[in-house]
Each structure stands twice: as C-alpha cells, then as structure tokens.
Tab-separated table of C-alpha atoms in Angstrom:
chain	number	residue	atom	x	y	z
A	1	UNK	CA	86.448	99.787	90.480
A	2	UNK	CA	84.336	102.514	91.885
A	3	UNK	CA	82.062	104.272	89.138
A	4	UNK	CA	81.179	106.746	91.795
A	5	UNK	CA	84.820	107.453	91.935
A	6	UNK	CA	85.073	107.550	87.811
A	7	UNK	CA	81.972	110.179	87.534
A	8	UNK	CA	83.597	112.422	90.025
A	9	UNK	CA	86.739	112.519	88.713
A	10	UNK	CA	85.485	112.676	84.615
A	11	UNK	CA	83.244	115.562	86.085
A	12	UNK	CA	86.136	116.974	87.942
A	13	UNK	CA	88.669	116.602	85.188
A	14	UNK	CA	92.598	117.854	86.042
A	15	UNK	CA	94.599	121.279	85.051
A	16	UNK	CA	98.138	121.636	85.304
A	17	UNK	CA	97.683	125.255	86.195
A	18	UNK	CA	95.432	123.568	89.544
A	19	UNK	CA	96.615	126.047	92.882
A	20	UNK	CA	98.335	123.800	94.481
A	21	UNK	CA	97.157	124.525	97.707
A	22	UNK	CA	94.455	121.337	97.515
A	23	UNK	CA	95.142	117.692	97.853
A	24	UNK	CA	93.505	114.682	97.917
A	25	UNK	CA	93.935	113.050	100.877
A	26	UNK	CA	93.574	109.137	101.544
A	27	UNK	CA	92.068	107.400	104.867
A	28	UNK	CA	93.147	103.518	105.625
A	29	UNK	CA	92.325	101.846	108.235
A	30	UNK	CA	94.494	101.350	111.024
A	31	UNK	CA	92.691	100.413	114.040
A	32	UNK	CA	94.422	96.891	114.075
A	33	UNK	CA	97.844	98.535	113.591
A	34	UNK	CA	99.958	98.086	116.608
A	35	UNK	CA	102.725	100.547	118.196
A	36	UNK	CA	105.119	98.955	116.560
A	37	UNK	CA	103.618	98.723	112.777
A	38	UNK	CA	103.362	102.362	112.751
A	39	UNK	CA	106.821	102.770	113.663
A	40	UNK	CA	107.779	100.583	111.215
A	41	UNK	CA	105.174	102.656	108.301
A	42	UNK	CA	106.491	106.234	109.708
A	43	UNK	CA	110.020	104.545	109.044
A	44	UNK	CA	109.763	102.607	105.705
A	45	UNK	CA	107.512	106.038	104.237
A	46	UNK	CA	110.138	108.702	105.307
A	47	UNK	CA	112.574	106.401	103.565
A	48	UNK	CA	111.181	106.125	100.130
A	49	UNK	CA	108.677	109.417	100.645
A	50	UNK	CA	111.533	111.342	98.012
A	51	UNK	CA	110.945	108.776	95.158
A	52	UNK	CA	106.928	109.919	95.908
A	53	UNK	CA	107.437	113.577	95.473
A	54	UNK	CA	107.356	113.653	91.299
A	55	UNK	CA	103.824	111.780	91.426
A	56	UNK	CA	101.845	114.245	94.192
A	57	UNK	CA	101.173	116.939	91.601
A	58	UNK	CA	101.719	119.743	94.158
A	59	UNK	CA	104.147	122.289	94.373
A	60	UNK	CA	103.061	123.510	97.781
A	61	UNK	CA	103.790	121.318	101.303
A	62	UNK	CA	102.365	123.513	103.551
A	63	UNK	CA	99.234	121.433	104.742
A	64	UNK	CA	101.090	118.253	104.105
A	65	UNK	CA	104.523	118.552	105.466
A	66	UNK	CA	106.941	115.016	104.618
A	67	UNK	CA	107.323	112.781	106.930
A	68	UNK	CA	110.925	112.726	108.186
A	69	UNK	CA	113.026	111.037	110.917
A	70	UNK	CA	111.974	113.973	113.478
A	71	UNK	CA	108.218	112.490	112.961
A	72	UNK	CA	109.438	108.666	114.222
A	73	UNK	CA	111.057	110.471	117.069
A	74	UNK	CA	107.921	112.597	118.422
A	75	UNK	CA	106.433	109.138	117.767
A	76	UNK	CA	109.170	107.308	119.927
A	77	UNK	CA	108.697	109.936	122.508
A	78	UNK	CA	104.878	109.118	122.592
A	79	UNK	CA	105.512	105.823	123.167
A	80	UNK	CA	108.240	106.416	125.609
A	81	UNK	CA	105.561	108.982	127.914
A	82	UNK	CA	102.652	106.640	127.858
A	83	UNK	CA	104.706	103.704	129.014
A	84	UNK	CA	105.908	106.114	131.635
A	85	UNK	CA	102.658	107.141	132.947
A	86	UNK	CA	100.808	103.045	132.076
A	87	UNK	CA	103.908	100.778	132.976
A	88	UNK	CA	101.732	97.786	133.180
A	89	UNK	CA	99.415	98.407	129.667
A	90	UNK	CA	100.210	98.083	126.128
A	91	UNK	CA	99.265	101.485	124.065
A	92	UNK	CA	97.287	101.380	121.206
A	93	UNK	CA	98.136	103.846	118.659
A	94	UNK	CA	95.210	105.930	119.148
A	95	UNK	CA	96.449	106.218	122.792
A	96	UNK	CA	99.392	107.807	122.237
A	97	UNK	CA	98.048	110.436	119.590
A	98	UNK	CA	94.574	111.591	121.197
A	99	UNK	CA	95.854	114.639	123.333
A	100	UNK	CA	98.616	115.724	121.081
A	101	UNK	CA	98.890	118.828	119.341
A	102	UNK	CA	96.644	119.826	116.550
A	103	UNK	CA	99.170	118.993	113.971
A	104	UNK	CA	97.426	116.813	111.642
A	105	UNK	CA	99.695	118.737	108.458
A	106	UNK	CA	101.895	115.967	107.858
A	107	UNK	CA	102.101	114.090	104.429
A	108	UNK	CA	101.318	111.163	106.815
A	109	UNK	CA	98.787	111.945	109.071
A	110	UNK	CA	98.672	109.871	112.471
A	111	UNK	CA	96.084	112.404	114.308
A	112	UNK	CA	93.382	110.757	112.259
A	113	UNK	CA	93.525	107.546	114.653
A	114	UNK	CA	91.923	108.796	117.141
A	115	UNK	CA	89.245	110.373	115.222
A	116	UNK	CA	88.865	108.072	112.370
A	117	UNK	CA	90.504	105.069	113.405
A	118	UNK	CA	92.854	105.537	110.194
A	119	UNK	CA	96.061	106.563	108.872
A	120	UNK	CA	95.636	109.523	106.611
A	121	UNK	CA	97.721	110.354	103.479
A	122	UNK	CA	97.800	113.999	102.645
A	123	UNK	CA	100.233	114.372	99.875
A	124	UNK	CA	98.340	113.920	96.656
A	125	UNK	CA	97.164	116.891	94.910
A	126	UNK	CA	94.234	117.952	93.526
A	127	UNK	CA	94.757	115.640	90.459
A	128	UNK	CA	91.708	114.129	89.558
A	129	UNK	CA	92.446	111.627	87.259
A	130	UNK	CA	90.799	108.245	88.305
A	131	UNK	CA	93.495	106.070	87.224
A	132	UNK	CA	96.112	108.163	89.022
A	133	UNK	CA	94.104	108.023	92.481
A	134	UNK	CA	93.623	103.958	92.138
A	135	UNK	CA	97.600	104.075	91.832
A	136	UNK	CA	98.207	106.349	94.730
A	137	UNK	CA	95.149	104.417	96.717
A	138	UNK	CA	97.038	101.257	96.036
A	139	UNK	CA	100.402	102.370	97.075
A	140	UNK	CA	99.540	103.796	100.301
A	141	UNK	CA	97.233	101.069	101.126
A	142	UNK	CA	100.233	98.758	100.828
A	143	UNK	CA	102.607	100.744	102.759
A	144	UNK	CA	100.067	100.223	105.856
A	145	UNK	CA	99.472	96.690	104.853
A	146	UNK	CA	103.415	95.832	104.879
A	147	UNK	CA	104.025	97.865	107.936
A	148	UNK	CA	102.322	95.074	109.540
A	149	UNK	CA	104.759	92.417	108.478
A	150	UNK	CA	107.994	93.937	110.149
A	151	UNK	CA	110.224	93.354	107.010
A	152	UNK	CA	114.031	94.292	107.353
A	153	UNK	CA	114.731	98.092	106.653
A	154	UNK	CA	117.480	97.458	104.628
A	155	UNK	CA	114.521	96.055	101.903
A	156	UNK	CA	113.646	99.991	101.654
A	157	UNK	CA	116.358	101.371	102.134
A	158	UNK	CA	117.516	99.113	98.622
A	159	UNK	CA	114.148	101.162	96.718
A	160	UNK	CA	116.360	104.193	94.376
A	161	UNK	CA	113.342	104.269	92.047
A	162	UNK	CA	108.903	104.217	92.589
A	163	UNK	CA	109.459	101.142	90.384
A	164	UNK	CA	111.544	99.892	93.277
A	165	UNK	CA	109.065	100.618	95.712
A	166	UNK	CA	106.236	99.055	93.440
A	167	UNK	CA	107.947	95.845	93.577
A	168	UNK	CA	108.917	95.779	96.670
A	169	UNK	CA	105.013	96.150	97.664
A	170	UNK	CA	103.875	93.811	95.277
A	171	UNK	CA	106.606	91.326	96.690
A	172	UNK	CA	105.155	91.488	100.259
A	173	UNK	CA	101.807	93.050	99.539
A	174	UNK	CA	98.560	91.614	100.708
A	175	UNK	CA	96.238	93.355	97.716
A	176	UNK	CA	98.347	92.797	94.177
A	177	UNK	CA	97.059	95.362	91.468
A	178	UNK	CA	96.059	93.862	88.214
A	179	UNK	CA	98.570	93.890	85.711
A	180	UNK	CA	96.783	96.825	83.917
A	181	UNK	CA	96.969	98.520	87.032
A	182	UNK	CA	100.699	99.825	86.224
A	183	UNK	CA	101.085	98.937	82.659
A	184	UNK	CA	99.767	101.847	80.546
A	185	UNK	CA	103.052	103.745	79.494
A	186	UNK	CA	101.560	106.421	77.363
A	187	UNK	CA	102.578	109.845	77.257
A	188	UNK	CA	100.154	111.360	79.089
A	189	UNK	CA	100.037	109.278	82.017
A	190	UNK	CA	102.414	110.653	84.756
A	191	UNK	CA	105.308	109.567	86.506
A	192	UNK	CA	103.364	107.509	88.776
A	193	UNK	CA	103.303	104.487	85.884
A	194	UNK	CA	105.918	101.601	86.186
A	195	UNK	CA	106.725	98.581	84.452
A	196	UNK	CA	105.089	95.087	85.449
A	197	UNK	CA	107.554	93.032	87.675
C-alpha cells in the first residue's frame, strides 16, 4: 500500500503503443539466500517463466533475456570453480557472482547480489499500472521466498497455467495477498488476474 507508488504510477499512466524497450525492474532481497536457494529459484523460474511471458507487457527481450536451463548451468559452474579454488569454505551467493561478466540482461538478474545484495527481476515492462506492479511485486517476491523452502520440482513442473503458479505460491508462500489482491476480473485488467484459490 504505497501512495508514493499510486501517485507515480496515476502520474505515469500506461499506453499500449509504450516502446518496449523499458521495463520495470524489481529488487528483493537476497542476502540470506544460500547457494542452494538460488539454484532452486533459477530452477523453479525457468520452469514456469513461459506462463509469465503474456503478463510482462513487452515485446522486446533484449535487456532482459529468460532465464533458461543454460543460466542454472553457468550457475552450477560458479559453484563448481569457487569450491575448486575454497575447498574448505561455503560460498555465499554474492561470492560466486562478483567477478563475473557484465551480464546483468537476464529476466532474472543474479549480478545485483553483489552490488545490491538482491535478486533483480527485469522482465516487466514499462506498464505503469499500480495494481499490475503489486501483482508482479508479489509474485516475484514469492518465488524468492519459496526458493528458500526446497519444495519438490515436480510441484512446478505440475503449474500449466499463472493461476497454477498463484496457488502454488500462495500454498507455500510466506506473504499471502489479500483476497482483492487477485480478484478483480474486469475487462481491462490484464492477464496477470486469477481466480481466488
């Protein structure tokens, strides 16, 4: 409920015909996210990141490439070098990303550890409709929050539909939207609305 939030975006306002070329991007914190919980959030989001696509109101990927299978295995490989090189410490995720390549263009942004301390979200586009953003702040939120619980992949793997994927985070979630949160089904409201579970 952040009125700052409200006035930028009623000031703002959206257009269909937006370049696409902008997004919105979305910091959470992930400085008490381990190795492995990242692993398990590059996994679970390149698993259900299609069912995303009709809600980021972009057409172009360019600065925010999807996360895919080849992103868990650079991670892997990370992992893999550092405990070659520190046999006897545990990395921290900021470890393993703080000398790598300038490549911060990925829908899901892991660079930002090291400078932020946080997992940024790139996808969304420049949609500035306040209602939207809560929904998309929610839903990425929750994907960091479960990626701390080490759920079985076969749970997302089950998700064919964003309502799928809305349950499944309210099932495990730490932060449960209101009901209102995903209720409104009119017209104009975009994809990203789902019915309460």
């Amino acid at each position: 409920n952040s009125r700052g939030l409200r006035a930028l975006c009623d000031g703002l306002g959206t257009d269909e015909d937006e370049d696409s070329a902008p997004g919105i991007h979305v910091h959470v914190g992930g400085d008490d996210l381990s190795v492995a919980d990242v692993s398990r959030l590059l996994l679970s989001y390149s698993i259900v990141e299609k069912l995303f696509e009709p809600i980021y109101r972009r057409q172009s990927r360019n600065y925010c490439r999807p996360t895919t299978v080849d992103t868990l295995r650079w991670w892997l490989q990370k992992v893999r070098e550092y405990r070659h090189v520190h046999p006897d410490q545990q990395p921290r995720p900021r470890d393993l990303v703080y000398d790598s390549p300038a490549d911060r263009y990925s829908d899901v942004n892991l660079h930002a550890l090291a400078k932020h301390g946080t997992i940024e979200f790139r996808a969304m586009g420049a949609w500035y409709d306040y209602d939207y953003l809560v929904r998309w702040a929610w839903l990425v939120r929750e994907m960091v929050n479960v990626s701390k619980l080490g759920i079985a992949q076969r749970e997302w793997t089950a998700c064919k539909t964003l309502d799928d994927v809305i349950a499944l985070l309210r099932k495990y979630g730490s932060e449960l939207p209101s009901n209102q949160l995903f209720a409104d089904k009119s017209p104009e409201r975009v994809e990203m609305l789902s019915t309460e579970r």
